Amino acid sequence: MFPKNTWYVACTPDEIEGKPLGRKVCNEAIVFYRQADGSPAAVEDFCPHRGAPLSLGYVSDGKLVCGYHGLEMGCDGKAVAMPGQRVRGFPCIKSYATVERHGFIWVWPGDKDQADPALIPDLHWAHDPEWAYGGGYYHVRCDYRLMIDNLMDLTHETYVHSTSIGQKEIDETPCTTKVEGDHVITSRFMNELPEAPPFWKLALRGHGLPDDQRVDRWQICHFNPPTHVMIEVGVALAGHGGYDAPADKKVYAIVVDFITPETETSHHYFWGMARHFKPQDPALTVAIREGQRKVFGEDLQMLERQQANLSTWPERKLLMLNIDAGGVQSRRVIDRVLAAERSASADRLAAASTAEMAK
Amino acid sequence: MFPKNTWYVACTPDEIEGKPLGRKVCNEAIVFYRQADGSPAAVEDFCPHRGAPLSLGYVSDGKLVCGYHGLEMGCDGKAVAMPGQRVRGFPCIKSYATVERHGFIWVWPGDKDQADPALIPDLHWAHDPEWAYGGGYYHVRCDYRLMIDNLMDLTHETYVHSTSIGQKEIDETPCTTKVEGDHVITSRFMNELPEAPPFWKLALRGHGLPDDQRVDRWQICHFNPPTHVMIEVGVALAGHGGYDAPADKKVYAIVVDFITPETETSHHYFWGMARHFKPQDPALTVAIREGQRKVFGEDLQMLERQQANLSTWPERKLLMLNIDAGGVQSRRVIDRVLAAERSASADRLAAASTAEMAK
Amino acid sequence: MFPKNTWYVACTPDEIEGKPLGRKVCNEAIVFYRQADGSPAAVEDFCPHRGAPLSLGYVSDGKLVCGYHGLEMGCDGKAVAMPGQRVRGFPCIKSYATVERHGFIWVWPGDKDQADPALIPDLHWAHDPEWAYGGGYYHVRCDYRLMIDNLMDLTHETYVHSTSIGQKEIDETPCTTKVEGDHVITSRFMNELPEAPPFWKLALRGHGLPDDQRVDRWQICHFNPPTHVMIEVGVALAGHGGYDAPADKKVYAIVVDFITPETETSHHYFWGMARHFKPQDPALTVAIREGQRKVFGEDLQMLERQQANLSTWPERKLLMLNIDAGGVQSRRVIDRVLAAERSASADRLAAASTAEMAK
């Protein structure tokens, strides 16, 4: 169960550089490629000739060519040409709305007509020279909602990430969750910590600040539908206002999490960090990215084994504690989005039926 | 769906040298071995004692011995002996008609009584000193008919095998398909090509001919039931009559393809080349075989992913273009063979029932 | 189908040293760990908070802590504590009776109330300084009863273990099987063998006896429910009374086999040897254990492929020869135990129902 009439991150630009990419999104098997004008395109990964996956083909002058018998597929799912053949009568395949923006390729796996690029979230940091971004990808074999739960409840850091970003104070400090429309916010402010955990010591040093002093630390998790989680994170030298401290007394960043359902029990996880300190330091970008890769890798076994347990005992109800409020509220938003999607679909069907009868 | 009352290639002689071989053919789990008189034998891969696979056993003086408790199995599926036991009352297992001929071990996976060795195809090149043969094996996870389609439509060479035997002229030259009884023939003649593709340059040089001249090229694909595809291939120096050119102006060979169903979605692929030039050159045999191994290996991913797509969308109809005529006609022949097999089976049942009533 | 109200070996003490162990026994997913007082504990491998496997957590001061969010689980399946939470109302998970005895951790996967430690078999050799024990573990993908068959019919040694403990005389010498209550005994005595097989030559030398003389050899397989097989094995210098020879004329040992069902088609196999010669020689213990590891490893492929064949042909009846009598009788005992378990369960239900009505 995932919203389909919405934008998801499909891939990063490097994944379609010079070749097509086959990737399943929301149970849709899609091939992504870059056209001659530079814009991305996305069609079903199924050649209408003999069913070969188009992603095994190649891109020539921005045209997608089947690697089996040379059928050239258009970005609208209609065959354009094939050696020695007239393709006009060939059956069409699905095409998908896709847009490149903010350093990602986005896809709308549902009804193409409803795809409005204005609905793609605005990522200000992606275009601001005072910010730098680095990130990566994991394929995760669990329901995308387990990943949202994970990111909206950071008390797990104390346990899963005890050697990097975890510290005892996280699960000792209460968090608060509030919901503003479809926006869920879970915040935790930890003040006067005796020291920063290892990852933030690295960041402090990177920003030219001492790493052995008392700090204030914050984690503000933002969920927005369908599945995006942005976490404002940082530490400030104690006594300077914490989250509101001036830029030269704190290190401030956003943990970026785009969670794209693949199937009911697997998803694509695009993780990264946008930081608001030392943006012109590519070595720091690499160091942070590799640190994150290790940290997020620690979650994978837990999430995949959790999924296995839940698949074994589908009837067992999970607890919903205060620390789980972020995930619980996010799931409620998703449920509302799904209900709205079903309702809109029923309305369109009814309207179509009325129009038909009026003829 | 595959014909069962027919001969298939089961294995090559080296695969049963000194040991039994377990292999599934048309969903029948079979163990093949060589008897004391040198002839092959084939029985179910199931020891009637405790169900162990006989293929984990050994062959002693031409006798198949179970590797678990020493039961000796006869070639007719009746236990012959077992230490300390009387085996007369042991249940029988199935036995299969099997014959060694033309350098292959053949098996008839259906009704043994109908197995007539005279129905094994005649491979003249296997016994002619003016010809040489080399070949190999691939296990392929797709319906055997997808491999037949592949071999009866060589336009795919332009795309899948672009660096070895593919060339643009193949999919620019129309092919013609004709059906003579159960024999399907798809032919393509390409004349006055500016040069031969890499594989044929190797062959021309091997035959002592220049490799940089204009050539005529031909591909004549022969399908015969149940699943055999023989492709006459070659190039001649241009202006000497093409396919009919004298032997010293052309290189001529037969691509040999024995396609043995394993299950509904997998098969054994015995590929090779019988060549009518430089037969006494074993190094050339090796070079050609390794070239073919690479070429046919290029098909595997495409075929297996095509199968995955077709399994995902079983209701989608594939196109049947003129280039697909060879495969389409071959499938019609297979369907006729299957219908005849069902009809004969029904006739035998009716006859048996009548005989029973007449008693 | 396996008895559940009975003791099985769950693991060895080293497997729960300093960390929890997740292992499925009789289809129950269980996490084992050692408590502060040194005693083992066993609860379901499912955190009631969010379904994470507790076996991915850790043990701190003898307390089992979930590795996801820090829930502390009690040995009775009730949550003890969780940072920032009141756990009183948390749902319970199953707990299991578990006992450390004779060098193994035992578990009772059924009804905890019926678990009586007095029912754990008495392994005298585990506490006798004149004996030494060494052993290991294999995970085997076959029905646990196929392993019992294997161990209760040692004629397979001639074939499966021809280079270590097998010898022709085994399957040439008849065995006898008797049943005493639930205890099945299959015996084979081989007298005046020209020499001992390789494994026993090693043992003879280890015991300071010549390895090139005629020997008497014996194998006495004892099955006891639910699934334990103990095999008295040994050789004596010929002419000294065989099995009854004085200790300085023979090497005598017990092959120890604890077979713990995991699922219907897989089991945990704890194998080892308790020997009554040279007990103070740790190097000999290692040599024997590594020899056994190799020998029992030879069975695995046969057993797993046998299971695959039986799963393919579930309707086929296996033969029950005289050599199979040990396995056949052991299966009858298991069937009786299962029937008694079902009957007792029905009785308890009826009694509970009567008590309810009497209220």
Coordinates of N, CA, C and O in Angstrom, one line a residue, chain B residues 112-175:
Chain B
K112 N 8.5 -45.4 -23.5 CA 9.7 -46.1 -24.0 C 9.4 -47.0 -25.2 O 10.2 -47.2 -26.1
D113 N 8.2 -47.6 -25.2 CA 7.8 -48.5 -26.3 C 7.8 -47.8 -27.6 O 7.9 -48.5 -28.6
Q114 N 7.6 -46.6 -27.6 CA 7.5 -45.9 -28.9 C 8.8 -45.4 -29.4 O 8.9 -44.8 -30.5
A115 N 9.9 -45.6 -28.6 CA 11.2 -45.0 -28.9 C 11.8 -45.7 -30.1 O 12.3 -46.8 -29.9
D116 N 11.9 -45.1 -31.3 CA 12.5 -45.7 -32.4 C 13.8 -45.0 -32.8 O 13.7 -43.8 -33.2
P117 N 15.0 -45.6 -32.6 CA 16.2 -44.9 -32.9 C 16.3 -44.4 -34.3 O 17.0 -43.4 -34.6
A118 N 15.5 -45.0 -35.2 CA 15.5 -44.5 -36.6 C 15.0 -43.0 -36.7 O 15.2 -42.4 -37.7
L119 N 14.3 -42.6 -35.6 CA 13.8 -41.2 -35.7 C 14.8 -40.2 -35.2 O 14.6 -39.0 -35.3
I120 N 16.0 -40.6 -34.8 CA 17.0 -39.7 -34.4 C 17.5 -39.0 -35.7 O 17.7 -39.7 -36.7
P121 N 17.6 -37.7 -35.7 CA 18.0 -37.0 -36.9 C 19.4 -37.5 -37.4 O 20.3 -37.8 -36.7
D122 N 19.5 -37.5 -38.7 CA 20.8 -37.9 -39.4 C 21.7 -36.6 -39.4 O 21.4 -35.6 -40.1
L123 N 22.8 -36.7 -38.8 CA 23.8 -35.6 -38.8 C 25.0 -36.0 -39.6 O 25.9 -36.6 -39.1
H124 N 24.9 -35.8 -40.9 CA 25.9 -36.3 -41.8 C 27.3 -35.8 -41.4 O 28.3 -36.5 -41.5
W125 N 27.4 -34.6 -41.0 CA 28.7 -34.0 -40.7 C 29.4 -34.6 -39.5 O 30.6 -34.5 -39.4
A126 N 28.6 -35.3 -38.7 CA 29.3 -35.9 -37.5 C 30.2 -37.1 -37.9 O 31.0 -37.6 -37.1
H127 N 30.1 -37.6 -39.2 CA 30.8 -38.8 -39.6 C 31.6 -38.5 -40.8 O 32.2 -39.5 -41.4
D128 N 31.7 -37.3 -41.3 CA 32.4 -37.0 -42.5 C 33.7 -36.3 -42.2 O 33.8 -35.3 -41.6
P129 N 34.8 -36.9 -42.7 CA 36.2 -36.4 -42.3 C 36.4 -35.0 -42.9 O 37.3 -34.3 -42.5
E130 N 35.5 -34.6 -43.9 CA 35.7 -33.2 -44.4 C 35.0 -32.2 -43.5 O 35.1 -31.0 -43.8
W131 N 34.4 -32.6 -42.4 CA 33.8 -31.7 -41.5 C 34.4 -31.9 -40.1 O 35.0 -32.9 -39.7
A132 N 34.4 -30.8 -39.3 CA 34.8 -30.9 -37.9 C 33.7 -30.2 -37.0 O 33.0 -29.3 -37.5
Y133 N 33.6 -30.8 -35.8 CA 32.6 -30.2 -34.9 C 33.2 -29.9 -33.6 O 34.1 -30.6 -33.0
G134 N 32.7 -28.8 -33.0 CA 33.0 -28.4 -31.6 C 31.8 -27.8 -31.0 O 31.0 -27.1 -31.7
G135 N 31.6 -27.9 -29.7 CA 30.4 -27.3 -29.1 C 30.5 -27.3 -27.6 O 31.5 -27.8 -27.0
G136 N 29.4 -26.8 -27.0 CA 29.4 -26.7 -25.6 C 28.0 -26.7 -25.0 O 27.0 -27.0 -25.8
Y137 N 27.8 -26.3 -23.8 CA 26.6 -26.4 -23.1 C 26.3 -25.2 -22.3 O 27.2 -24.7 -21.6
Y138 N 25.0 -24.8 -22.3 CA 24.6 -23.8 -21.3 C 23.2 -24.2 -20.7 O 22.4 -24.8 -21.4
H139 N 23.1 -24.0 -19.4 CA 21.8 -24.1 -18.7 C 21.1 -22.8 -18.8 O 21.7 -21.8 -18.4
V140 N 19.9 -22.7 -19.3 CA 19.2 -21.4 -19.6 C 17.9 -21.4 -18.9 O 17.1 -22.3 -19.0
R141 N 17.6 -20.4 -18.1 CA 16.4 -20.3 -17.3 C 15.3 -19.6 -18.1 O 14.9 -18.5 -17.8
C142 N 14.9 -20.2 -19.2 CA 13.8 -19.7 -19.9 C 13.1 -20.8 -20.7 O 13.7 -21.8 -21.0
D143 N 11.8 -20.6 -21.0 CA 11.1 -21.5 -21.9 C 11.9 -21.8 -23.1 O 12.5 -20.9 -23.8
Y144 N 12.0 -23.1 -23.5 CA 12.8 -23.5 -24.6 C 12.4 -22.8 -25.9 O 13.1 -22.6 -26.8
R145 N 11.1 -22.4 -26.0 CA 10.6 -21.8 -27.2 C 11.2 -20.4 -27.4 O 11.3 -19.9 -28.5
L146 N 11.5 -19.7 -26.3 CA 12.2 -18.4 -26.5 C 13.6 -18.6 -27.1 O 14.0 -17.7 -27.9
M147 N 14.2 -19.7 -26.9 CA 15.5 -20.0 -27.5 C 15.3 -20.3 -29.0 O 16.0 -19.8 -29.9
I148 N 14.2 -21.0 -29.3 CA 13.9 -21.3 -30.7 C 13.6 -20.0 -31.5 O 14.1 -19.7 -32.6
D149 N 12.8 -19.1 -30.9 CA 12.5 -17.8 -31.4 C 13.8 -17.1 -31.8 O 14.0 -16.5 -32.8
N150 N 14.7 -17.1 -30.8 CA 16.0 -16.4 -30.9 C 16.8 -16.9 -32.1 O 17.3 -16.1 -32.9
L151 N 16.8 -18.2 -32.3 CA 17.6 -18.8 -33.3 C 17.0 -18.7 -34.7 O 17.7 -18.8 -35.7
M152 N 15.7 -18.6 -34.7 CA 15.0 -18.5 -36.0 C 14.8 -17.1 -36.5 O 14.2 -16.8 -37.5
D153 N 15.3 -16.1 -35.7 CA 15.3 -14.7 -36.1 C 16.6 -14.1 -35.8 O 16.9 -13.6 -34.7
L154 N 17.5 -14.1 -36.8 CA 18.9 -13.7 -36.5 C 19.1 -12.2 -36.6 O 20.2 -11.7 -36.5
T155 N 18.0 -11.4 -36.8 CA 18.2 -10.0 -36.8 C 18.7 -9.6 -35.4 O 19.3 -8.5 -35.3
H156 N 18.5 -10.4 -34.4 CA 19.0 -10.0 -33.1 C 20.5 -10.0 -33.1 O 21.1 -9.3 -32.2
E157 N 21.2 -10.6 -34.0 CA 22.7 -10.6 -34.0 C 23.2 -9.1 -34.1 O 24.2 -8.8 -33.5
T158 N 22.5 -8.3 -34.9 CA 22.9 -6.9 -35.0 C 23.0 -6.2 -33.7 O 23.9 -5.4 -33.5
Y159 N 22.2 -6.6 -32.7 CA 22.1 -5.9 -31.5 C 22.8 -6.7 -30.3 O 23.7 -6.1 -29.6
V160 N 22.5 -8.0 -30.2 CA 23.0 -8.7 -29.1 C 24.5 -9.1 -29.4 O 25.3 -9.2 -28.4
H161 N 24.8 -9.3 -30.6 CA 26.2 -9.8 -30.9 C 26.9 -8.8 -31.8 O 27.6 -9.2 -32.8
S162 N 26.8 -7.5 -31.5 CA 27.3 -6.5 -32.4 C 28.8 -6.5 -32.6 O 29.3 -6.1 -33.6
T163 N 29.5 -7.1 -31.6 CA 31.0 -7.1 -31.8 C 31.5 -8.4 -32.3 O 32.8 -8.5 -32.4
S164 N 30.7 -9.4 -32.7 CA 31.3 -10.6 -33.2 C 30.7 -11.0 -34.5 O 31.4 -11.0 -35.5
I165 N 29.4 -11.4 -34.5 CA 28.8 -11.8 -35.8 C 27.7 -10.9 -36.3 O 27.2 -11.0 -37.4
G166 N 27.4 -9.8 -35.5 CA 26.3 -8.9 -35.9 C 26.9 -7.9 -36.9 O 28.1 -7.6 -36.9
Q167 N 26.0 -7.5 -37.8 CA 26.4 -6.4 -38.7 C 25.0 -5.8 -39.2 O 24.0 -6.4 -39.2
K168 N 25.1 -4.5 -39.5 CA 23.9 -3.7 -39.8 C 23.1 -4.4 -40.9 O 21.9 -4.3 -41.0
E169 N 23.9 -5.0 -41.9 CA 23.2 -5.5 -43.1 C 22.2 -6.6 -42.7 O 21.2 -6.9 -43.4
I170 N 22.3 -7.3 -41.5 CA 21.4 -8.4 -41.2 C 20.0 -7.9 -41.0 O 19.1 -8.4 -41.7
D171 N 19.8 -6.8 -40.2 CA 18.5 -6.4 -40.1 C 18.0 -5.4 -41.2 O 16.8 -5.0 -41.2
E172 N 18.9 -5.1 -42.1 CA 18.4 -4.4 -43.3 C 18.0 -5.3 -44.4 O 17.4 -4.8 -45.4
T173 N 18.4 -6.5 -44.4 CA 18.1 -7.5 -45.4 C 16.8 -8.3 -45.1 O 16.9 -8.9 -44.0
P174 N 15.8 -8.3 -45.9 CA 14.6 -9.1 -45.5 C 14.9 -10.6 -45.5 O 15.8 -11.0 -46.2
C175 N 14.2 -11.3 -44.7 CA 14.3 -12.7 -44.7 C 13.0 -13.3 -45.2 O 12.0 -12.7 -45.2

